[in-house]
XYZ file of C-alpha atoms in Angstrom:
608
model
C 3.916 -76.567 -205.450
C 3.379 -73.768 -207.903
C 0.268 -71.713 -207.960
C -1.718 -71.680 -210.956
C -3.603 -67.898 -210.219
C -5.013 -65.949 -207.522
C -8.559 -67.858 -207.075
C -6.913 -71.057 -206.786
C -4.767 -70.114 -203.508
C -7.184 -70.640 -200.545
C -8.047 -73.654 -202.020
C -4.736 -75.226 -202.490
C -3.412 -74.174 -199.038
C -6.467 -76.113 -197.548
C -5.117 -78.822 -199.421
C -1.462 -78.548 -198.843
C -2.580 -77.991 -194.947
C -4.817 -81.103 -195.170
C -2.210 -83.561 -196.552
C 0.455 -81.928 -193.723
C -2.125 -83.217 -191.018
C -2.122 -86.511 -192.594
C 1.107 -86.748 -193.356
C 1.609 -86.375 -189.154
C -0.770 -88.038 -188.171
C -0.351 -90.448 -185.052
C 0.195 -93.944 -185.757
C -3.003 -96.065 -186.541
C -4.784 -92.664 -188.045
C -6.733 -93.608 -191.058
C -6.089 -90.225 -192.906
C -2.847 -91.700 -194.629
C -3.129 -91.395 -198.679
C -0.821 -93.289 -201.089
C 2.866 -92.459 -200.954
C 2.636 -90.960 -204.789
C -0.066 -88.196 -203.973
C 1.146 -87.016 -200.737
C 4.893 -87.041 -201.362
C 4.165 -84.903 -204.896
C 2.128 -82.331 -202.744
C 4.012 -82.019 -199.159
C 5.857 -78.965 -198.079
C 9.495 -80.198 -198.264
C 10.410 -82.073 -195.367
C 12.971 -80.936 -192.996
C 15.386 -84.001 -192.450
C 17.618 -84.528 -188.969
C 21.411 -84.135 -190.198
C 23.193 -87.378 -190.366
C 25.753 -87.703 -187.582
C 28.994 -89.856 -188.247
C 30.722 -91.125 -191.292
C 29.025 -92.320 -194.155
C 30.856 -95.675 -193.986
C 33.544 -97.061 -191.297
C 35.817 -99.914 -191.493
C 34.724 -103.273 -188.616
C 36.402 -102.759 -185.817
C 37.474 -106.884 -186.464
C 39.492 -105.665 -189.242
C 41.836 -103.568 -186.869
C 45.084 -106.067 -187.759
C 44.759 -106.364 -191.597
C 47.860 -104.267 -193.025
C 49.308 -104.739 -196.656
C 46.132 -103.679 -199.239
C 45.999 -103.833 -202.597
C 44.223 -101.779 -205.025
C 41.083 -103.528 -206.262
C 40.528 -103.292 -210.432
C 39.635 -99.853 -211.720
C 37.245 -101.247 -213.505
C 35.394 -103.803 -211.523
C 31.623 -103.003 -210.215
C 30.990 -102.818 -206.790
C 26.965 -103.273 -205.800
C 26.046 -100.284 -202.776
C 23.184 -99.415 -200.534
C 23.002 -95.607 -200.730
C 20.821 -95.607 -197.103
C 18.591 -92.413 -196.991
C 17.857 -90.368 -193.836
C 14.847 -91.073 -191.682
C 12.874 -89.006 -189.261
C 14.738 -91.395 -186.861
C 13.296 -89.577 -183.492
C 9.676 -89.460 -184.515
C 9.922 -93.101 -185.541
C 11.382 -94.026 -182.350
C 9.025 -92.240 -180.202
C 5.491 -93.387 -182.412
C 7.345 -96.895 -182.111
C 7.316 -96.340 -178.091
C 3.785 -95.960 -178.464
C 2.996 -98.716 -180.378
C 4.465 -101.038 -178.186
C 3.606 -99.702 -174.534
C 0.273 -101.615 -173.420
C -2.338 -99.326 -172.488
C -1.484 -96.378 -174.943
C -3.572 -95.000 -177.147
C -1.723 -96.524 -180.537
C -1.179 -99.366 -178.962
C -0.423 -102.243 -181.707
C -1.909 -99.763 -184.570
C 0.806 -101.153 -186.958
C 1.537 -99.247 -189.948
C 1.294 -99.547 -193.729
C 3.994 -99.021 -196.234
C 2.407 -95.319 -197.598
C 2.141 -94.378 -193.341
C 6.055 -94.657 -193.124
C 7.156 -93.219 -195.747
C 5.006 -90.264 -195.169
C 5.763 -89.973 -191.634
C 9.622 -90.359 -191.952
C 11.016 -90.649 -195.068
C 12.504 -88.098 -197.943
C 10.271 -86.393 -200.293
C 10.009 -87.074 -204.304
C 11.998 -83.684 -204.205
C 14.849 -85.081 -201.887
C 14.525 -88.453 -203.475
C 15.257 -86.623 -206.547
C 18.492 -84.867 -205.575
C 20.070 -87.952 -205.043
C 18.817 -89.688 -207.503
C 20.809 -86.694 -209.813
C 23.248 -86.751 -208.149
C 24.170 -90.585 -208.514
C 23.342 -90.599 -212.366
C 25.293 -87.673 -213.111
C 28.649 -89.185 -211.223
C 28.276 -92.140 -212.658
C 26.575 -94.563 -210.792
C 23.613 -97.107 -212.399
C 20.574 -97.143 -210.318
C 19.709 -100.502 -210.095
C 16.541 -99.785 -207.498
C 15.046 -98.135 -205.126
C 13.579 -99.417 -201.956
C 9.770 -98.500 -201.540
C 9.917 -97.444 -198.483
C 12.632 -95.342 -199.750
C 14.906 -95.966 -197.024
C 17.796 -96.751 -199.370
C 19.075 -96.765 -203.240
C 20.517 -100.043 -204.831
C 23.227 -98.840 -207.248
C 26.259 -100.245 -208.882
C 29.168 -98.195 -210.215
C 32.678 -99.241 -210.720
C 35.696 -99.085 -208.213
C 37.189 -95.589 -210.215
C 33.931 -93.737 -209.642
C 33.407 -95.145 -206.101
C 36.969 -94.056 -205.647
C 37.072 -90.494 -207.477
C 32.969 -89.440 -205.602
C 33.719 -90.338 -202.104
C 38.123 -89.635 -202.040
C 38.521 -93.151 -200.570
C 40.588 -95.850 -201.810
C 38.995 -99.743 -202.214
C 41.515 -102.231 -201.257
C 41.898 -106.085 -201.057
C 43.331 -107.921 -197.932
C 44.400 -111.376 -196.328
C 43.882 -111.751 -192.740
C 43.850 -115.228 -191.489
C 43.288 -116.891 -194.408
C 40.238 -114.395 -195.044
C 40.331 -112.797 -198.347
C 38.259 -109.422 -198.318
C 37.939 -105.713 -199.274
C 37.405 -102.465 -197.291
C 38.074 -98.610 -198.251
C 40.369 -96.716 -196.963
C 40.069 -93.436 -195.859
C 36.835 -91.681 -194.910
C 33.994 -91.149 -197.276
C 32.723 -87.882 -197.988
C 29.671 -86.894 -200.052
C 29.150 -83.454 -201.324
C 26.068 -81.667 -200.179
C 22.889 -81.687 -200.365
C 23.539 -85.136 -200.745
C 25.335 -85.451 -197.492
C 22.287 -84.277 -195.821
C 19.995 -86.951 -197.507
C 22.348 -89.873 -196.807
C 22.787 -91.924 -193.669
C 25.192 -93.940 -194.689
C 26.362 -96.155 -197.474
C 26.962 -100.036 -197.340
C 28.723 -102.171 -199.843
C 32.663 -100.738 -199.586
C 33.529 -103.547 -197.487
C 32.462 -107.348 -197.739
C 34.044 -108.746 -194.313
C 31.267 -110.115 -192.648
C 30.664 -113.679 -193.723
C 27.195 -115.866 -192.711
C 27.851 -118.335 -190.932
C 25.371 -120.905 -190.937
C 26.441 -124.469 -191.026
C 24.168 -126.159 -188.532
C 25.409 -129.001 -185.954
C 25.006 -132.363 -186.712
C 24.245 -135.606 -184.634
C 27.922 -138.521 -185.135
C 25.129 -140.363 -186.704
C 22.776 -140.624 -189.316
C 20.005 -142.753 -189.963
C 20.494 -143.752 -194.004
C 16.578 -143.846 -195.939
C 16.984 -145.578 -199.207
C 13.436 -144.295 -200.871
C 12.331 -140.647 -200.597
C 9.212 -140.909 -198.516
C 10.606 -143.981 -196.580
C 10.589 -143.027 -193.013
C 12.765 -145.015 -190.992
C 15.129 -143.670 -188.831
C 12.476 -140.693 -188.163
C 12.339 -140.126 -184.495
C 15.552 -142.701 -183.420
C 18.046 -142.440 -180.884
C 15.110 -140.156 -178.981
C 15.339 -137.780 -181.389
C 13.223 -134.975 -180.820
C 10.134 -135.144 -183.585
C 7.897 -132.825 -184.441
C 5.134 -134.211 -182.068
C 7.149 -134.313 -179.381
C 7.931 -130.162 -179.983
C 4.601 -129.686 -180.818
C 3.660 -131.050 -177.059
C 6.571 -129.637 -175.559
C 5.874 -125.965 -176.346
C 2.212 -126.125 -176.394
C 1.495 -126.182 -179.602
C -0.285 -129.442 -179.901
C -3.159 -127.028 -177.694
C -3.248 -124.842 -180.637
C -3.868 -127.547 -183.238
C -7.053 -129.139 -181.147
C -8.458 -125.438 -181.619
C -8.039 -125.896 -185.146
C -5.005 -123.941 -185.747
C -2.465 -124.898 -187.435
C -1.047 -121.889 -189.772
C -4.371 -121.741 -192.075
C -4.250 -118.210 -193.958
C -1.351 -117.225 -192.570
C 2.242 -116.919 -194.040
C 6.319 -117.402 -192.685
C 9.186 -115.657 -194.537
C 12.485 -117.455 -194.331
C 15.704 -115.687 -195.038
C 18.419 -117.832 -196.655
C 21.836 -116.691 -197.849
C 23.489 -118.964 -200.141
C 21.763 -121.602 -199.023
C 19.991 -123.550 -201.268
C 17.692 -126.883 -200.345
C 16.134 -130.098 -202.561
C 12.814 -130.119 -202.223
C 12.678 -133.983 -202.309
C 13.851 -133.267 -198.594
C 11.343 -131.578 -197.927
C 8.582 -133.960 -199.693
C 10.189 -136.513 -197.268
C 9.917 -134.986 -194.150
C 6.445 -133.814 -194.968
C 5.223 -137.439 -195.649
C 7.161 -139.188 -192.850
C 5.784 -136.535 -190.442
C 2.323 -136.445 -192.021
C 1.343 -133.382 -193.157
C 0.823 -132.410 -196.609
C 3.228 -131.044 -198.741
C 4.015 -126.992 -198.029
C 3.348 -124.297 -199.793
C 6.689 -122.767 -200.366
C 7.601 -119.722 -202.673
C 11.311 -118.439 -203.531
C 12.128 -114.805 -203.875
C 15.201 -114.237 -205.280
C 17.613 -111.603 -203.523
C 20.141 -109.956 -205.473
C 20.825 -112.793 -207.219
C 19.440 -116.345 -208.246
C 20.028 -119.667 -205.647
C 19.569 -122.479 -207.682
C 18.080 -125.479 -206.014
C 20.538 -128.071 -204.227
C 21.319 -129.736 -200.713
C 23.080 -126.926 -200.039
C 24.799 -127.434 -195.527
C 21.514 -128.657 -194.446
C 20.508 -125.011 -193.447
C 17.685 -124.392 -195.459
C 16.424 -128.038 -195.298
C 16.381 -127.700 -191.194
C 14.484 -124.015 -191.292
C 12.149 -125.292 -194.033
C 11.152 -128.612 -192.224
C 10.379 -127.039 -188.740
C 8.427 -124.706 -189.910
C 6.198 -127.567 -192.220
C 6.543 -129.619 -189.323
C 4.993 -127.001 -186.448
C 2.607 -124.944 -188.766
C 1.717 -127.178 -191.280
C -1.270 -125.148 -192.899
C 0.698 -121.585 -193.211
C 1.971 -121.021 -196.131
C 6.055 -119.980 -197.045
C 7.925 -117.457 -198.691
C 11.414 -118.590 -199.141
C 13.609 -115.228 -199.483
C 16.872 -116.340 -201.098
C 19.868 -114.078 -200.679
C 22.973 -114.019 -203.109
C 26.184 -112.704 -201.295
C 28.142 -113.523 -204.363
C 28.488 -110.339 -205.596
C 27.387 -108.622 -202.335
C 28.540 -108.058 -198.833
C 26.466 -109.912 -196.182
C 25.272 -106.511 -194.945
C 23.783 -105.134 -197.781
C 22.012 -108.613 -198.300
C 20.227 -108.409 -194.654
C 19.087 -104.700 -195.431
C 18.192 -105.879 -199.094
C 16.035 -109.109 -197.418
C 14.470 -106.802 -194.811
C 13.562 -104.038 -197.214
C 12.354 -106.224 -199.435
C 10.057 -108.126 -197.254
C 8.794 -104.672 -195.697
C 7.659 -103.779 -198.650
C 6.386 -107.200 -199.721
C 4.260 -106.508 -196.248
C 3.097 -110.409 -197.194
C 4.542 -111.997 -193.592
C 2.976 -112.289 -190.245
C 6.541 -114.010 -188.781
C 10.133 -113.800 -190.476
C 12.893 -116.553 -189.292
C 16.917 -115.878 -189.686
C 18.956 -118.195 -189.150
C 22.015 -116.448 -189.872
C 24.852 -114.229 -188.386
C 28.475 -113.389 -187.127
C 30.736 -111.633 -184.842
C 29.509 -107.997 -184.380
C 32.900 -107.249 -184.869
C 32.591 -108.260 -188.740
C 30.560 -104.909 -189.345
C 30.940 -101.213 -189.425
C 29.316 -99.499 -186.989
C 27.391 -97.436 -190.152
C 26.680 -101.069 -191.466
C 25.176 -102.175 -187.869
C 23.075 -99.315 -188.040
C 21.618 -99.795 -191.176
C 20.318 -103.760 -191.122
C 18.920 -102.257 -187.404
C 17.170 -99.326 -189.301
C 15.619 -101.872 -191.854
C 14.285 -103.966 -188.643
C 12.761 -101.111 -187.506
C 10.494 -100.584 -190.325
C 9.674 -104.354 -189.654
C 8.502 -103.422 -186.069
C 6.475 -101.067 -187.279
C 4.459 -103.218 -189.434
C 3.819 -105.283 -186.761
C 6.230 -108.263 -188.359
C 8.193 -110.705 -185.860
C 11.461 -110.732 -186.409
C 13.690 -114.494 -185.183
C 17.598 -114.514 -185.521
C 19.243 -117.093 -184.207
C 21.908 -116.290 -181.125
C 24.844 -118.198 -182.691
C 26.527 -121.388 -182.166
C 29.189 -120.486 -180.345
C 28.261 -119.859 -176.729
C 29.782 -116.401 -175.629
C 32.283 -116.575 -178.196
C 30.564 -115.599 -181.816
C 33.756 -115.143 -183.312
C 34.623 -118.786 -182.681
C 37.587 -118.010 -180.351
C 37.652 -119.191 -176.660
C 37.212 -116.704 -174.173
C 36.889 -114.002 -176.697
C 33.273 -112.902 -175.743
C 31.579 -111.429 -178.616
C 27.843 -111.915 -179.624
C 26.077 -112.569 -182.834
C 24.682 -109.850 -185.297
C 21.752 -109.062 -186.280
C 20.454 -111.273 -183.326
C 21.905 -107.744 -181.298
C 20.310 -105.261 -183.775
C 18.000 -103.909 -180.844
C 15.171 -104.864 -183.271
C 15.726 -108.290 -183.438
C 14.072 -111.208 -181.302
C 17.473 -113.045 -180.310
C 16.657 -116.544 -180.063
C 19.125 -118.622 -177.652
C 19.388 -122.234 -177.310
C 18.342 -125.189 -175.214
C 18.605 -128.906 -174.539
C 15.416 -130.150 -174.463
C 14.169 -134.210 -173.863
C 10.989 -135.136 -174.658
C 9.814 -138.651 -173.521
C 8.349 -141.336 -175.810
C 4.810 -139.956 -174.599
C 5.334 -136.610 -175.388
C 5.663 -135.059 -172.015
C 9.342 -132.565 -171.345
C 11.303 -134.234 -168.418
C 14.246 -131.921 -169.139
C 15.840 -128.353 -170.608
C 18.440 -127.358 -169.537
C 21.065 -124.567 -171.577
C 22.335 -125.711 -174.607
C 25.975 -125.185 -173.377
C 28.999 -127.806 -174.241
C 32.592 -126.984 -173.796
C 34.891 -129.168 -175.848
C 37.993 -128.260 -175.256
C 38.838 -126.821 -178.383
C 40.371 -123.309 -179.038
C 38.487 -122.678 -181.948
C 34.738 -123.268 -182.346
C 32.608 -125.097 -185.105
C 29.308 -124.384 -183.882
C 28.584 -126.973 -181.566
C 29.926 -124.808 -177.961
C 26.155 -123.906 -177.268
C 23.774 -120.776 -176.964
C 25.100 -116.953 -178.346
C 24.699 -114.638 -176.045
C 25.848 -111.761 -173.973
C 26.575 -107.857 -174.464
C 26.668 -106.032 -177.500
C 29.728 -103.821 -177.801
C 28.093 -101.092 -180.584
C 28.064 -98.198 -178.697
C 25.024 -97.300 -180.724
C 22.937 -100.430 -179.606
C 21.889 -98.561 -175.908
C 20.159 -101.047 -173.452
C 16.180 -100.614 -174.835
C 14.010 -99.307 -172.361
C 11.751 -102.238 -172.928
C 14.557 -104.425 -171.672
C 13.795 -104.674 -167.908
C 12.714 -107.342 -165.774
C 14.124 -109.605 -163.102
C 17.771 -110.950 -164.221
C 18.429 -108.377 -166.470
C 20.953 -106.999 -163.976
C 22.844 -109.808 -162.636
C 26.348 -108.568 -162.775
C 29.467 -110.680 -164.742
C 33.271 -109.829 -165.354
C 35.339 -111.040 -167.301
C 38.384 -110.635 -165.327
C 38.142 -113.593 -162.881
C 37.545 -115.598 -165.800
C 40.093 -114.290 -168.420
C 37.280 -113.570 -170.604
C 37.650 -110.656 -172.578
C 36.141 -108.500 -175.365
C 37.609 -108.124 -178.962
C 39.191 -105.398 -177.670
C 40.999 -107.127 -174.902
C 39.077 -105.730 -172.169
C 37.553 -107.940 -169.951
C 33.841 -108.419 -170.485
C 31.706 -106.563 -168.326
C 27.579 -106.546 -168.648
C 25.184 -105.085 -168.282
C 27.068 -102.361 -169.859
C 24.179 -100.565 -170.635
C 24.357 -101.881 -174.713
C 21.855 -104.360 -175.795
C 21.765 -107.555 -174.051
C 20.564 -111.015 -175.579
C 18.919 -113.396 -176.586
C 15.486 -112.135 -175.583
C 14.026 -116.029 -175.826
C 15.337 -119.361 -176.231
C 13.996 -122.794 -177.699
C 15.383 -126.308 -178.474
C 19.145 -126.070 -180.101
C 21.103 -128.986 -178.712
C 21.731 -131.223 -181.867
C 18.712 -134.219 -181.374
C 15.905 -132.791 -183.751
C 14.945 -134.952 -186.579
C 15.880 -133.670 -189.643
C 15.520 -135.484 -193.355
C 18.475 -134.530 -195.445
C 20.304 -135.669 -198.062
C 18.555 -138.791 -198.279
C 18.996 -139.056 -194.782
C 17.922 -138.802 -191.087
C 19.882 -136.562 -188.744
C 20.151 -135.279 -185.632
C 20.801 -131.682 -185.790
C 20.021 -128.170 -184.162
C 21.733 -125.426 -183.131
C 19.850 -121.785 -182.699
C 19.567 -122.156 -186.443
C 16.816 -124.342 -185.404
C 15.654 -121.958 -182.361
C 14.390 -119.278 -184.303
C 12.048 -120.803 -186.462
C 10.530 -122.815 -183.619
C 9.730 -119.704 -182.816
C 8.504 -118.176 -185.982
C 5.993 -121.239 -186.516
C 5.103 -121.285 -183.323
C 4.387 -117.132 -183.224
C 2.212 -117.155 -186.292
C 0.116 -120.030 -185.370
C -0.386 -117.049 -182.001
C -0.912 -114.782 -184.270
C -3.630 -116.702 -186.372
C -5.543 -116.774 -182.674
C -5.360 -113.329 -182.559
C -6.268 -112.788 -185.998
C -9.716 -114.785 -185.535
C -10.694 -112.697 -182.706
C -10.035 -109.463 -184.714
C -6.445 -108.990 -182.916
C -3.694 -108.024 -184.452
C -0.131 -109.943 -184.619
C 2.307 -109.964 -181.653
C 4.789 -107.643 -183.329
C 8.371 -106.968 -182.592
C 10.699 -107.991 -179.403
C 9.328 -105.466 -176.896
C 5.513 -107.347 -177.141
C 7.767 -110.768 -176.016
C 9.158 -108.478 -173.373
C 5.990 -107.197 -171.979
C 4.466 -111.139 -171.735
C 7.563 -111.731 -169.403
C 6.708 -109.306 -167.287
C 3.159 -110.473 -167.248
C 1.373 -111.006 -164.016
C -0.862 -113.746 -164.138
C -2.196 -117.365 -164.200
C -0.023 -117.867 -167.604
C 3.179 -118.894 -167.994
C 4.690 -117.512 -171.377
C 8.202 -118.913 -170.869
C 9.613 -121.835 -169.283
C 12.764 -120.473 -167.229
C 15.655 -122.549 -167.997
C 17.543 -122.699 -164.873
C 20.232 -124.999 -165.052
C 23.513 -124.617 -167.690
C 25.791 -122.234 -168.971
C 26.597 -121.242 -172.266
C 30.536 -121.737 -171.511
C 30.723 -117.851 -169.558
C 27.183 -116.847 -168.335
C 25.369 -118.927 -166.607
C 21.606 -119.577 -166.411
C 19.408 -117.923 -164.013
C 15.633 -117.378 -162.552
C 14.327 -114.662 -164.608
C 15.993 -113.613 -167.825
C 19.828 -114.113 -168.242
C 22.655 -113.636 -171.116
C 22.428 -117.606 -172.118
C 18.671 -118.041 -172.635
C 17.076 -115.064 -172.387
C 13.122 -115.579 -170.745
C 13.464 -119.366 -171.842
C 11.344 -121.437 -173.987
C 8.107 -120.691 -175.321
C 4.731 -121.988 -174.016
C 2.808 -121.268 -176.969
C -1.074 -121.558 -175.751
C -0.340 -119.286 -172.766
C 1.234 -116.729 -174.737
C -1.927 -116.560 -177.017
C -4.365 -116.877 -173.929
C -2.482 -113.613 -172.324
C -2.575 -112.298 -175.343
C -6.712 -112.972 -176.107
C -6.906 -111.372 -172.194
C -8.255 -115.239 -170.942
């Protein structure tokens, strides 16, 4: 800030001290100014140095051998990721979410976080140079300013950071990675965590499991087959997980609002006009929000059709913003930090449902970090977060006995969602769930082995303090068992990494869903998570009417386990295994807490 003459300086250090206060304030403060005025004004920020490489290569891609130089003149799309104040985040975070504290739930804007922890416009501005003048097209920059979309092509990527780009084959699986270590000059080096985009390994997976059977509907709206072979309907859910409570008290999603993250995965909405009219609810509200890139409308796997129905079906007054995801042109990990940017700063959802992941072995450990980092800012707006577990049992990366979980559902951030096999009765009253857990035989799984879950083996994912309770440290090895990590170690946990899923709901492939003209039975966690996201922000629409705010991020789910009380906020799934860990009382590595009793959870919550 320059000064403008010799009366003006007591005045303008008032100032500049006045917008340092706010710009430290303690979560919840209501001294926090727009990001443009107080960013312009602040003393420049000091900024932890980043520790690490810029950019690693997934520890899954340890075999592939032979590269070959990728075009000179092909564009690559990156995610320069900025440096945070990560320490003060974590430790106002703490705060937020420890019951009794003084910032308890005191979520925070948009303008709070990037005041708190972010880069200035100075800082911002460096890089921003920097990029431009080495050739690199800024194609955005995140609000929040936690990271800078930009494109440039393979020779500049190559020549700024002294790495090579390079195609490969391994299995059958045709992708790119660099070679060599990045390096950034500095200052630059000093603003940027890390940079995502120089490899495109990871792959969604997200083909749900399917029933042998299908009941065919001639006409759109015609509604028979809805609800055969004791297919689980939406009634019977409803009354299963308590939800049926919340719609005699008048809630059923009414000013509220989902987000849905889809990657390549497009659905017809006719199949969704069905389901709505066979189940008998009106027609949703749905919005799309393109994400790098456009998904046109389709069938699509059945994906989007099964997230998209569950939610109409459970919280059938909230309304739905559709975020659709390109990876065409993108690696899957720079479309989950582009979707979770993007909907932090859209700040428009109470409850966000992902039904999408692989191996954490697929990503970098920089790459890991930075879809966690985006979660984060979710958690501190108060935003629930649902990612399914996986398909696979222990075994994400669809190999037997090669126990690996599911990311992001182990992005410390994340509510992992788990699976079940849940029966309902013809009068809507549970009479069994058990683990979703089926072992075919087969050396190579297709999504149908049962609940992800297990030990994460980033050493940066440490065991969250939050993550204590009875269960959590039941003992497994591997060795007995001949179940091993990627690495060929036997499996040990805890390990003192992040352990999941946190929660569980019905997976087991018997829930109606209309698609493609037809009825199925399908599941999977795919259809875990947003039973829970419909179910959480019909909670949170409780809370909202008594002038509470949302639930928030995993730690608030781990807080109602360890409850004491009347209320039971999980049903403990006791019995089943999810082919390697077995169920247990308390928490455990196939289910988590177990499946959600919706009405207790908001009458804990209200203080009943």
């Amino acid at each position: 800030m320059q000064q403008k003459g010799l009366y003006l300086r007591p005045l303008l250090a008032l100032i500049a001290l006045a917008l340092i206060v706010s710009a430290c304030a303690l979560p919840g403060s209501s001294t926090a100014s727009t990001t443009g005025s107080s960013q312009a004004t602040q003393t420049p920020k000091v900024m932890p140095t980043p520790h690490g490489p810029v950019a690693g290569q997934p520890s899954g891609t340890s075999k592939a051998s032979g590269g070959q130089p990728l075009p000179q003149n092909e564009v690559k799309p990156l995610v320069f990721n900025l440096v945070y104040n990560d320490a003060a985040m974590e430790q106002d975070l703490a705060q937020i979410y420890t019951p009794g504290s003084a910032t308890y739930h005191q979520f925070m804007t948009n303008d709070q976080i990037v005041q708190r922890y972010a880069v200035t416009d100075a800082q911002l501005q460096q890089v921003e140079t920097w990029l431009t003048q080495n050739g690199y097209t800024i194609v955005n920059i995140d609000p929040l300013r936690s990271g800078i979309n930009v494109q440039a092509k393979v020779a500049t990527i190559e020549h700024t950071m002294k790495i090579q780009l390079q195609s490969f084959n391994l299995f059958g699986h045709q992708f790119f990675m660099q070679q060599g270590e990045p390096t950034l000059p500095q200052p630059v080096r000093s603003l940027v965590e890390s940079v995502v985009g120089l490899d495109n390994f990871a792959i969604p997976q997200f083909k749900p499991p399917f029933g042998l059977s299908a009941q065919r509907a001639a006409l759109v709206a015609n509604c028979k087959g809805y609800g055969a072979k004791q297919s689980l309907t939406r009634n019977k859910l409803a009354a299963a997980y308590q939800l049926s409570s919340l719609y005699q008290q008048q809630i059923q999603g009414q000013g509220m609002t989902i987000g849905v993250a889809e990657f390549d995965e497009p659905y017809a909405p006719s199949d969704i006009a069905n389901y709505a009219a066979c189940v008998g609810i009106a027609l949703p509200t749905i919005q799309n929000i393109d994400i790098d890139g456009h998904t046109a409308a389709g069938a699509g796997q059945g994906e989007a059709a099964m997230d998209l129905e569950l939610i109409t079906g459970l919280a059938p007054q909230a309304s739905i913003l559709d975020y659709q995801a390109s990876t065409k042109n993108t690696s899957f990990a720079q479309a989950l930090v582009d979707v979770f940017n993007r909907v932090a700063f859209d700040h428009r959802v109470q409850v966000l449902s992902v039904s999408y992941g692989t191996g954490e072995d697929s990503f970098s450990a920089s790459e890991l970090a930075a879809v966690n980092r985006s979660l984060r800012n979710l958690a501190a707006e108060g935003i629930s977060v649902f990612v399914s577990s996986g398909d696979c049992g222990a075994f994400t990366d669809r190999i037997h006995n090669i126990a690996v979980v599911s990311f992001p559902a182990s992005a410390p951030y994340a509510i992992a969602v788990g699976g079940t096999h849940l029966q309902v009765n013809n009068s809507n009253v549970r009479t069994s769930e058990t683990v979703w857990g089926a072992d075919d035989g087969a050396p190579l799984c297709q999504n149908e082995w049962g609940s992800g879950g297990g030990v994460s083996q980033n050493g940066g994912f440490h065991r969250p303090n939050w993550q204590t309770g009875y269960g959590t440290t039941n003992r497994f090895n591997g060795t007995s068992g001949n179940v091993f990590t990627a690495n060929l170690v036997p499996v040990s946990a805890p390990n003192g990494l992040r352990q999941v899923p946190d929660v569980s709901a019905a997976a087991y492939p018997n829930i109606a869903i209309y698609y493609q003209g037809a009825w199925y039975a399908s599941g999977g966690t795919s259809a875990a998570a947003p039973i829970w996201a419909a179910g959480t922000v019909l909670v949170d629409q409780a809370l909202k009417q008594h002038g509470k705010t949302t639930l928030g991020s995993v730690p608030e789910f781990w807080s109602l386990a360890n409850h004491p009380g009347k209320f039971h906020p999980y049903t403990d799934i006791v019995n089943g295994s999810n082919l390697f860990y077995p169920a247990t009382r308390g928490w455990d590595y196939a289910t988590g807490w177990g499946s959600p009793n919706f009405n207790d959870i908001a009458q804990i919550e209200l203080g009943a």
